[in-house]
Amino acid sequence: MADTPADNQEHGVTPGEAAAAGANPGSPQAAMSRQKMLAGATIGLGALMSAIIAVPVTITVLAPSFKTTTEYPVDIGPTSLYPEVGQGQIPWHPVTFENRPDDTTGLARRLVYIRNDGDDKFTAIANTCMHLGCPVQANATGFACPCHGGQYDSQGRRIAGPPVRPLNRYETTVDDNGHLILGQLYAMDDQLNRHQLKGPGQQVTGLLSYLYPPAPQG
Amino acid sequence: MPRTRPTAKELVVDAPLEWVEERSGFVGLVESFLFRKVPGDTSWLQTLGSSLLTVFLLQATTGVILAMSYHPDPGSAYESIRYITDQETLGWLVRGMHKWGSSVMVILLFLHMARVYVFGAYKYPRELTWVTGGLLFIMVMAMSFTGYLLVWDQRAYWATVVGVNINGTGPIVGPYLANFFKAGPVFGDQTLSRFYSLHMLVIPGGIFTFIFIHLWLVVRLGVASPPWSRKRYDEAAAREAVESTR
């Protein structure tokens, strides 16, 4: 069925294209540009629809990877609960607490080992093994991890096994009521210097530490 | 010539199939899959792929049944599984088949992969089959990883903590990948939901797609003979055979 000039005017062939197509609007050149336009429009619309679906979904899925944790200062009770322990005994008081308020899942439960160093000074060592995150247990010489055999000394430094750095610590302060308050969690190196928190198995010093960004902490 | 009465088979089986075939071609498709030519010296070892497919279908079906009763919420996940195991009719069987089926699937996966490797059945023109098979391998491992957490007991939780932290030790991308799995910076209830969605929807979708591609390629390219076959593998001959069909 032949294309009449009126048909082509309705479909919006530009004057330039009509001229290029020659006096006959039904020529192959005019048809080619319409074909290209329709093909381009189909692909463009398809791309737009895919983007409308994919972009919000991808952002929603990936956004939690970049969220920060909210640290709550946690009050773990009066300092009288954590007396100094004499020689020959395990000096650590294990304390369970929730580090997010109003948590009903039980997943906010953490365990910290508190040692009273005298003079209202406390050391708070987190129980996360620095190999792959299992909970460590206090023993006579320090700490031990049951999962893969990591051993730590009484300062939390690694003495044997696969952990890559010493155990993490919490900041400790004593408030005006004599309560022990746990602050931010931070990482340690072998010289017991403080570093920004990173996940288990990630170095904080040395060449390999450049491979790992610090953990997002609020 | 007098019309004879149709047989029972013609009425009940042949006629409906012919009805469907005429309108869709489905019957011919299935027949070309089931009755396709395979080498005469095919080994029993070459049934491992079909076994794998069967176990996957078992996992998918039992998984759907389990999904009808499982609650992916930290407070009730373990209880819902206890309900399935103790109270649902044959729930213990469905759950058991799913749990043991996953181990069977991984074992068969390794055996199938080893068989293909030892037979040299990854060579031209079957490279793409091997690549899709490798992707399926990764996806099956991901299914095992994500499914393990759903029990939500101490072992499941800590094994997943360790597994996610292993991901975290990967260079540069590792911590972000670990946070992707955890659905946030720490393990929370979002973690269980994310693992459930990955295990139920995302990875099975990928597995179904790649099984389809993998099987398409196997049917199109034919089954390779075992290495002890009288027909030796000859790449030039294989190239010629493929060229002649293009």
Short mmCIF file of C-alpha atoms in Angstrom, two decimals:
data_model
loop_
_atom_site.label_atom_id
_atom_site.label_comp_id
_atom_site.label_asym_id
_atom_site.label_seq_id
_atom_site.Cartn_x
_atom_site.Cartn_y
_atom_site.Cartn_z
CA MET A 1 0.00 0.00 0.00
CA ALA A 2 1.56 3.22 -1.17
CA ASP A 3 2.33 5.98 1.26
CA THR A 4 0.58 9.21 0.31
CA PRO A 5 2.20 12.53 1.06
CA ALA A 6 -0.55 13.16 3.60
CA ASP A 7 0.44 10.02 5.56
CA ASN A 8 4.03 11.11 5.84
CA GLN A 9 3.06 14.57 7.02
CA GLU A 10 1.11 13.01 9.87
CA HIS A 11 4.02 10.83 10.92
CA GLY A 12 6.23 13.88 11.24
CA VAL A 13 8.87 13.59 8.59
CA THR A 14 10.87 16.79 8.83
CA PRO A 15 11.05 19.04 5.80
CA GLY A 16 14.76 18.30 5.59
CA GLU A 17 14.18 14.57 5.51
CA ALA A 18 11.40 14.95 3.01
CA ALA A 19 13.69 16.97 0.83
CA ALA A 20 16.48 14.44 1.25
CA ALA A 21 14.06 11.70 0.38
CA GLY A 22 13.45 13.44 -2.84
CA ALA A 23 10.12 14.40 -4.23
CA ASN A 24 8.68 10.96 -3.35
CA PRO A 25 7.96 10.64 0.41
CA GLY A 26 7.50 6.87 0.08
CA SER A 27 11.10 6.37 -0.96
CA PRO A 28 13.48 4.07 0.92
CA GLN A 29 15.32 7.00 2.50
CA ALA A 30 12.22 8.31 4.24
CA ALA A 31 11.34 4.78 5.41
CA MET A 32 14.84 4.26 6.75
CA SER A 33 14.76 7.28 9.04
CA ARG A 34 11.34 6.31 10.37
CA GLN A 35 12.62 2.83 11.02
CA LYS A 36 15.61 4.21 12.85
CA MET A 37 13.44 6.47 14.94
CA LEU A 38 11.10 3.69 15.92
CA ALA A 39 13.95 1.31 16.70
CA GLY A 40 15.69 3.97 18.74
CA ALA A 41 12.47 4.83 20.56
CA THR A 42 11.83 1.18 21.40
CA ILE A 43 15.33 0.66 22.75
CA GLY A 44 15.25 3.98 24.56
CA LEU A 45 11.89 3.25 26.18
CA GLY A 46 13.06 -0.24 27.09
CA ALA A 47 16.16 1.21 28.68
CA LEU A 48 14.06 3.75 30.56
CA MET A 49 11.69 1.08 31.89
CA SER A 50 14.60 -1.13 32.93
CA ALA A 51 16.25 1.79 34.68
CA ILE A 52 13.03 2.69 36.52
CA ILE A 53 12.95 -0.84 37.87
CA ALA A 54 16.63 -1.53 38.36
CA VAL A 55 18.00 1.71 39.78
CA PRO A 56 15.81 2.02 42.91
CA VAL A 57 16.11 -1.71 43.56
CA THR A 58 19.89 -1.66 43.30
CA ILE A 59 20.18 1.36 45.53
CA THR A 60 17.93 -0.21 48.17
CA VAL A 61 19.93 -3.42 48.12
CA LEU A 62 23.35 -1.78 48.24
CA ALA A 63 22.60 1.14 50.57
CA PRO A 64 22.83 -0.85 53.83
CA SER A 65 26.45 -1.67 52.96
CA PHE A 66 27.29 1.98 53.51
CA LYS A 67 25.23 2.65 56.62
CA THR A 68 26.94 3.53 59.89
CA THR A 69 26.34 1.76 63.17
CA THR A 70 24.78 3.82 65.91
CA GLU A 71 26.87 3.60 69.01
CA TYR A 72 25.01 3.97 72.25
CA PRO A 73 26.93 4.65 75.41
CA VAL A 74 25.95 1.69 77.56
CA ASP A 75 25.68 1.80 81.31
CA ILE A 76 26.72 -1.58 82.69
CA GLY A 77 26.15 -0.87 86.32
CA PRO A 78 28.03 0.39 89.34
CA THR A 79 31.77 -0.14 89.45
CA SER A 80 31.30 -2.10 92.66
CA LEU A 81 30.14 -4.98 90.44
CA TYR A 82 33.64 -5.24 89.03
CA PRO A 83 36.09 -5.55 91.91
CA GLU A 84 39.77 -6.10 91.49
CA VAL A 85 40.69 -9.74 91.35
CA GLY A 86 43.67 -11.14 93.22
CA GLN A 87 46.66 -12.91 91.76
CA GLY A 88 46.22 -16.43 90.46
CA GLN A 89 42.64 -15.88 89.37
CA ILE A 90 41.09 -14.94 86.04
CA PRO A 91 40.81 -11.15 86.26
CA TRP A 92 37.96 -10.75 83.78
CA HIS A 93 34.31 -10.08 84.61
CA PRO A 94 32.11 -11.17 81.68
CA VAL A 95 29.26 -8.73 81.18
CA THR A 96 26.35 -9.17 78.77
CA PHE A 97 24.60 -6.06 77.56
CA GLU A 98 22.44 -4.79 74.71
CA ASN A 99 24.19 -2.25 72.52
CA ARG A 100 21.01 -1.08 70.79
CA PRO A 101 18.08 0.07 72.89
CA ASP A 102 14.62 -1.36 72.27
CA ASP A 103 15.92 -4.40 70.50
CA THR A 104 13.54 -7.36 70.55
CA THR A 105 15.49 -9.77 68.39
CA GLY A 106 18.23 -10.53 70.89
CA LEU A 107 20.77 -9.73 68.19
CA ALA A 108 21.98 -6.61 69.99
CA ARG A 109 23.41 -8.71 72.80
CA ARG A 110 27.14 -8.31 73.26
CA LEU A 111 29.61 -9.64 75.77
CA VAL A 112 32.54 -7.65 77.14
CA TYR A 113 35.27 -8.70 79.56
CA ILE A 114 35.87 -6.05 82.22
CA ARG A 115 39.06 -5.91 84.27
CA ASN A 116 39.44 -3.53 87.17
CA ASP A 117 42.94 -2.07 86.91
CA GLY A 118 42.64 -0.07 90.11
CA ASP A 119 42.23 3.69 90.56
CA ASP A 120 38.85 3.62 88.87
CA LYS A 121 40.49 2.49 85.65
CA PHE A 122 38.97 -0.35 83.68
CA THR A 123 39.90 -2.35 80.61
CA ALA A 124 36.98 -3.51 78.49
CA ILE A 125 37.85 -6.14 75.91
CA ALA A 126 35.25 -7.24 73.36
CA ASN A 127 34.76 -10.97 72.98
CA THR A 128 34.89 -11.01 69.16
CA CYS A 129 37.79 -13.09 67.90
CA MET A 130 39.88 -11.19 65.37
CA HIS A 131 40.14 -14.20 63.10
CA LEU A 132 36.54 -14.57 61.92
CA GLY A 133 34.28 -13.31 64.69
CA CYS A 134 33.59 -16.25 67.01
CA PRO A 135 33.09 -15.45 70.73
CA VAL A 136 36.31 -15.89 72.74
CA GLN A 137 36.48 -17.26 76.28
CA ALA A 138 38.64 -15.99 79.10
CA ASN A 139 41.17 -18.40 80.58
CA ALA A 140 44.13 -18.35 82.95
CA THR A 141 46.61 -16.91 80.43
CA GLY A 142 44.28 -14.59 78.55
CA PHE A 143 41.65 -15.60 76.02
CA ALA A 144 41.05 -18.51 73.69
CA CYS A 145 38.76 -18.91 70.71
CA PRO A 146 37.05 -22.29 70.37
CA CYS A 147 36.40 -22.04 66.64
CA HIS A 148 39.84 -22.15 65.07
CA GLY A 149 42.20 -22.15 68.05
CA GLY A 150 43.20 -18.49 68.32
CA GLN A 151 45.01 -17.66 71.58
CA TYR A 152 45.37 -14.22 73.15
CA ASP A 153 47.33 -12.95 76.17
CA SER A 154 45.94 -10.99 79.07
CA GLN A 155 46.16 -7.74 77.10
CA GLY A 156 44.27 -9.22 74.19
CA ARG A 157 47.33 -9.56 71.96
CA ARG A 158 47.47 -12.59 69.74
CA ILE A 159 49.94 -15.23 70.84
CA ALA A 160 48.89 -18.18 68.69
CA GLY A 161 46.55 -19.19 65.93
CA PRO A 162 44.98 -17.42 62.94
CA PRO A 163 43.80 -14.07 64.40
CA VAL A 164 45.39 -11.11 62.63
CA ARG A 165 45.38 -8.48 65.38
CA PRO A 166 44.61 -8.03 69.09
CA LEU A 167 41.08 -8.07 70.45
CA ASN A 168 38.98 -4.93 70.13
CA ARG A 169 38.33 -2.74 73.17
CA TYR A 170 35.58 -0.42 74.35
CA GLU A 171 36.22 3.04 75.75
CA THR A 172 35.42 3.09 79.44
CA THR A 173 34.36 6.01 81.58
CA VAL A 174 33.01 6.20 85.11
CA ASP A 175 30.13 8.65 85.40
CA ASP A 176 29.17 10.80 88.39
CA ASN A 177 26.99 8.05 89.88
CA GLY A 178 29.90 5.65 89.92
CA HIS A 179 28.52 3.64 87.02
CA LEU A 180 30.79 2.16 84.39
CA ILE A 181 29.91 3.42 80.92
CA LEU A 182 31.05 1.67 77.76
CA GLY A 183 31.80 3.98 74.84
CA GLN A 184 32.98 3.43 71.32
CA LEU A 185 34.43 0.15 70.12
CA TYR A 186 37.88 0.44 68.60
CA ALA A 187 40.63 -1.75 67.18
CA MET A 188 44.08 -2.34 68.62
CA ASP A 189 47.47 -3.10 67.17
CA ASP A 190 50.26 -5.15 68.74
CA GLN A 191 51.77 -2.08 70.38
CA LEU A 192 48.34 -1.49 71.98
CA ASN A 193 47.77 1.70 70.00
CA ARG A 194 44.20 2.58 69.20
CA HIS A 195 42.91 2.34 65.62
CA GLN A 196 39.61 2.81 63.85
CA LEU A 197 37.38 -0.22 64.00
CA LYS A 198 37.61 -2.82 61.26
CA GLY A 199 35.98 -6.20 60.78
CA PRO A 200 37.53 -9.45 62.02
CA GLY A 201 40.35 -10.79 59.92
CA GLN A 202 41.24 -7.33 58.61
CA GLN A 203 44.64 -5.86 59.47
CA VAL A 204 44.94 -2.39 60.97
CA THR A 205 48.68 -1.95 60.50
CA GLY A 206 51.10 -2.86 57.79
CA LEU A 207 50.75 -3.06 54.04
CA LEU A 208 47.60 -5.19 54.12
CA SER A 209 45.75 -2.59 56.17
CA TYR A 210 45.39 -0.51 53.00
CA LEU A 211 43.16 -3.21 51.59
CA TYR A 212 40.43 -2.61 54.14
CA PRO A 213 38.36 0.53 54.69
CA PRO A 214 37.42 1.21 58.34
CA ALA A 215 34.07 -0.06 59.52
CA PRO A 216 31.30 2.53 59.32
CA GLN A 217 30.85 3.80 62.86
CA GLY A 218 28.30 6.44 63.82
CA MET B 1 -13.16 -49.05 3.94
CA PRO B 2 -15.11 -49.47 7.19
CA ARG B 3 -14.17 -47.14 10.05
CA THR B 4 -12.67 -49.05 12.96
CA ARG B 5 -13.38 -48.00 16.53
CA PRO B 6 -10.52 -46.00 18.03
CA THR B 7 -8.43 -47.84 20.63
CA ALA B 8 -8.35 -46.62 24.21
CA LYS B 9 -4.78 -45.42 23.79
CA GLU B 10 -5.69 -43.39 20.73
CA LEU B 11 -8.53 -41.72 22.57
CA VAL B 12 -6.88 -41.02 25.87
CA VAL B 13 -3.24 -40.45 24.95
CA ASP B 14 -2.69 -39.86 21.26
CA ALA B 15 -5.55 -37.53 20.51
CA PRO B 16 -4.91 -35.04 23.33
CA LEU B 17 -1.20 -35.03 22.56
CA GLU B 18 -1.94 -34.41 18.92
CA TRP B 19 -4.27 -31.56 19.91
CA VAL B 20 -1.53 -29.90 21.93
CA GLU B 21 1.19 -30.59 19.35
CA GLU B 22 -0.83 -29.12 16.51
CA ARG B 23 -1.39 -25.88 18.40
CA SER B 24 1.97 -25.43 20.14
CA GLY B 25 4.66 -27.84 19.03
CA PHE B 26 5.38 -28.67 22.70
CA VAL B 27 5.09 -32.43 22.28
CA GLY B 28 7.61 -32.44 19.46
CA LEU B 29 9.96 -30.35 21.60
CA VAL B 30 9.80 -32.73 24.53
CA GLU B 31 10.24 -35.72 22.24
CA SER B 32 13.29 -34.19 20.62
CA PHE B 33 14.73 -33.78 24.11
CA LEU B 34 13.87 -37.24 25.39
CA PHE B 35 14.63 -39.19 22.21
CA ARG B 36 17.72 -37.31 21.08
CA LYS B 37 20.74 -39.25 19.88
CA VAL B 38 23.57 -40.00 22.32
CA PRO B 39 26.76 -41.92 21.64
CA GLY B 40 26.48 -45.69 21.91
CA ASP B 41 29.35 -45.86 24.39
CA THR B 42 27.84 -43.42 26.92
CA SER B 43 28.97 -44.28 30.43
CA TRP B 44 26.90 -44.52 33.63
CA LEU B 45 29.07 -41.65 34.92
CA GLN B 46 27.26 -39.44 32.46
CA THR B 47 24.03 -39.77 34.44
CA LEU B 48 25.40 -37.50 37.17
CA GLY B 49 24.11 -34.39 35.44
CA SER B 50 20.55 -35.69 35.31
CA SER B 51 20.82 -36.79 38.92
CA LEU B 52 21.85 -33.28 39.82
CA LEU B 53 18.85 -31.87 37.99
CA THR B 54 16.57 -34.31 39.82
CA VAL B 55 17.96 -33.33 43.21
CA PHE B 56 17.59 -29.67 42.35
CA LEU B 57 13.94 -30.21 41.47
CA LEU B 58 13.54 -32.04 44.77
CA GLN B 59 15.12 -29.12 46.61
CA ALA B 60 12.93 -26.62 44.81
CA THR B 61 9.76 -28.56 45.57
CA THR B 62 10.56 -29.31 49.20
CA GLY B 63 11.71 -25.72 49.54
CA VAL B 64 8.34 -24.43 48.37
CA ILE B 65 6.59 -26.66 50.92
CA LEU B 66 8.88 -25.43 53.67
CA ALA B 67 8.35 -21.81 52.62
CA MET B 68 4.65 -22.22 53.29
CA SER B 69 5.29 -22.68 57.01
CA TYR B 70 8.63 -21.00 57.64
CA HIS B 71 8.70 -17.56 59.29
CA PRO B 72 11.81 -15.54 58.35
CA ASP B 73 11.61 -13.46 61.52
CA PRO B 74 14.29 -13.76 64.21
CA GLY B 75 11.70 -14.26 66.90
CA SER B 76 9.84 -17.11 65.26
CA ALA B 77 12.15 -18.74 62.70
CA TYR B 78 13.36 -21.55 64.93
CA GLU B 79 9.85 -22.16 66.26
CA SER B 80 8.42 -22.38 62.75
CA ILE B 81 10.97 -25.04 61.88
CA ARG B 82 10.13 -26.91 65.07
CA TYR B 83 6.50 -26.75 64.01
CA ILE B 84 7.38 -28.13 60.57
CA THR B 85 9.42 -30.94 62.06
CA ASP B 86 7.19 -31.95 64.93
CA GLN B 87 3.64 -31.10 63.99
CA GLU B 88 3.17 -30.70 60.28
CA THR B 89 2.07 -33.89 58.50
CA LEU B 90 5.25 -35.50 57.10
CA GLY B 91 6.97 -32.22 57.86
CA TRP B 92 9.92 -34.10 59.29
CA LEU B 93 10.27 -35.89 55.95
CA VAL B 94 10.02 -32.77 53.80
CA ARG B 95 12.47 -30.90 55.98
CA GLY B 96 14.80 -33.88 56.12
CA MET B 97 14.76 -34.33 52.36
CA HIS B 98 15.58 -30.66 51.92
CA LYS B 99 18.40 -30.71 54.44
CA TRP B 100 20.00 -33.94 53.25
CA GLY B 101 19.19 -33.12 49.65
CA SER B 102 21.41 -30.08 49.87
CA SER B 103 24.39 -32.24 50.88
CA VAL B 104 23.56 -34.75 48.14
CA MET B 105 23.42 -31.92 45.65
CA VAL B 106 26.86 -30.60 46.55
CA ILE B 107 28.37 -34.10 46.40
CA LEU B 108 26.80 -34.80 43.00
CA LEU B 109 27.93 -31.36 41.83
CA PHE B 110 31.56 -32.13 42.53
CA LEU B 111 31.26 -35.61 41.00
CA HIS B 112 29.61 -34.20 37.88
CA MET B 113 32.24 -31.50 37.54
CA ALA B 114 35.04 -34.02 38.03
CA ARG B 115 33.47 -36.35 35.48
CA VAL B 116 33.24 -33.60 32.87
CA TYR B 117 36.83 -32.60 33.54
CA VAL B 118 38.25 -36.11 33.37
CA PHE B 119 36.26 -36.85 30.20
CA GLY B 120 37.54 -33.65 28.57
CA ALA B 121 33.94 -32.81 27.78
CA TYR B 122 34.65 -29.10 28.28
CA LYS B 123 36.61 -28.83 25.04
CA TYR B 124 35.38 -27.23 21.82
CA PRO B 125 32.48 -26.76 21.18
CA ARG B 126 31.40 -27.26 24.81
CA GLU B 127 33.29 -24.39 26.42
CA LEU B 128 30.11 -22.42 27.08
CA THR B 129 28.55 -25.45 28.73
CA TRP B 130 31.51 -25.57 31.11
CA VAL B 131 31.27 -21.84 31.83
CA THR B 132 27.54 -22.00 32.61
CA GLY B 133 28.28 -25.06 34.72
CA GLY B 134 30.88 -23.09 36.66
CA LEU B 135 28.37 -20.34 37.31
CA LEU B 136 25.86 -22.93 38.47
CA PHE B 137 28.52 -24.26 40.85
CA ILE B 138 28.91 -20.84 42.43
CA MET B 139 25.14 -20.45 42.70
CA VAL B 140 24.68 -23.83 44.37
CA MET B 141 27.37 -22.92 46.90
CA ALA B 142 25.56 -19.64 47.53
CA MET B 143 22.35 -21.59 48.11
CA SER B 144 24.07 -23.73 50.71
CA PHE B 145 25.49 -20.64 52.41
CA THR B 146 22.23 -18.71 52.52
CA GLY B 147 20.08 -21.69 53.44
CA TYR B 148 22.23 -22.61 56.41
CA LEU B 149 21.34 -19.46 58.34
CA LEU B 150 17.60 -20.01 58.05
CA VAL B 151 17.55 -22.56 60.86
CA TRP B 152 18.49 -19.67 63.15
CA ASP B 153 20.06 -21.73 65.91
CA GLN B 154 23.45 -21.12 67.51
CA ARG B 155 25.34 -23.19 64.95
CA ALA B 156 23.61 -21.51 61.99
CA TYR B 157 24.16 -18.03 63.41
CA TRP B 158 27.84 -18.36 64.23
CA ALA B 159 28.66 -20.29 61.08
CA THR B 160 27.14 -17.43 59.11
CA VAL B 161 29.03 -14.84 61.17
CA VAL B 162 32.25 -16.65 60.29
CA GLY B 163 31.24 -17.05 56.64
CA VAL B 164 30.31 -13.39 56.24
CA ASN B 165 33.53 -12.31 57.95
CA ILE B 166 35.48 -14.50 55.54
CA ASN B 167 33.87 -12.48 52.76
CA GLY B 168 34.92 -9.37 54.66
CA THR B 169 38.59 -10.25 54.43
CA GLY B 170 38.56 -9.93 50.65
CA PRO B 171 40.62 -6.92 49.53
CA ILE B 172 38.92 -3.54 49.17
CA VAL B 173 35.46 -4.82 48.25
CA GLY B 174 35.40 -7.35 51.09
CA PRO B 175 33.96 -5.19 53.88
CA TYR B 176 31.25 -3.84 51.59
CA LEU B 177 30.40 -7.35 50.43
CA ALA B 178 30.18 -8.47 54.05
CA ASN B 179 27.88 -5.55 54.80
CA PHE B 180 25.81 -6.48 51.78
CA PHE B 181 25.23 -9.93 53.23
CA LYS B 182 24.53 -8.57 56.69
CA ALA B 183 22.16 -5.97 55.17
CA GLY B 184 23.90 -3.34 57.25
CA PRO B 185 26.97 -2.79 59.40
CA VAL B 186 26.02 -5.41 62.00
CA PHE B 187 24.10 -8.68 62.11
CA GLY B 188 20.45 -7.87 62.62
CA ASP B 189 16.97 -9.03 61.71
CA GLN B 190 17.52 -7.57 58.25
CA THR B 191 20.23 -10.17 57.79
CA LEU B 192 17.82 -13.07 58.09
CA SER B 193 15.35 -11.49 55.69
CA ARG B 194 18.06 -10.81 53.17
CA PHE B 195 19.39 -14.35 53.34
CA TYR B 196 15.84 -15.67 52.96
CA SER B 197 15.21 -13.53 49.88
CA LEU B 198 18.51 -14.54 48.34
CA HIS B 199 17.87 -18.20 49.11
CA MET B 200 14.27 -18.29 47.92
CA LEU B 201 14.11 -15.85 45.04
CA VAL B 202 17.34 -14.40 43.72
CA ILE B 203 19.66 -17.39 43.49
CA PRO B 204 16.98 -19.92 42.44
CA GLY B 205 16.02 -17.53 39.65
CA GLY B 206 19.63 -17.55 38.52
CA ILE B 207 19.86 -21.32 38.84
CA PHE B 208 16.71 -21.94 36.80
CA THR B 209 17.98 -19.59 34.08
CA PHE B 210 21.41 -21.12 33.86
CA ILE B 211 20.11 -24.70 34.03
CA PHE B 212 17.95 -23.83 31.04
CA ILE B 213 20.95 -22.45 29.15
CA HIS B 214 23.16 -25.37 30.24
CA LEU B 215 20.62 -27.98 29.09
CA TRP B 216 19.96 -26.11 25.86
CA LEU B 217 23.67 -26.29 25.10
CA VAL B 218 23.92 -29.97 26.06
CA VAL B 219 21.03 -30.89 23.76
CA ARG B 220 22.29 -28.74 20.93
CA LEU B 221 25.90 -29.89 21.09
CA GLY B 222 25.24 -33.53 21.92
CA VAL B 223 26.78 -35.73 24.58
CA ALA B 224 30.53 -36.32 24.41
CA SER B 225 31.91 -39.84 24.31
CA PRO B 226 33.95 -41.14 27.24
CA PRO B 227 37.75 -40.90 26.95
CA TRP B 228 38.00 -44.69 26.45
CA SER B 229 35.78 -44.46 23.39
CA ARG B 230 37.00 -45.75 20.05
CA LYS B 231 36.17 -42.33 18.65
CA ARG B 232 39.06 -40.13 19.74
CA TYR B 233 38.41 -36.43 20.29
CA ASP B 234 39.67 -34.45 17.33
CA GLU B 235 39.26 -30.72 17.48
CA ALA B 236 39.55 -30.19 13.73
CA ALA B 237 36.80 -32.72 13.08
CA ALA B 238 34.64 -31.13 15.76
CA ARG B 239 35.10 -27.68 14.23
CA GLU B 240 34.18 -29.02 10.83
CA ALA B 241 31.08 -30.72 12.20
CA VAL B 242 29.91 -27.48 13.81
CA GLU B 243 30.74 -25.40 10.72
CA SER B 244 28.75 -27.70 8.50
CA THR B 245 25.62 -27.06 10.53
CA ARG B 246 25.92 -23.27 10.52
#
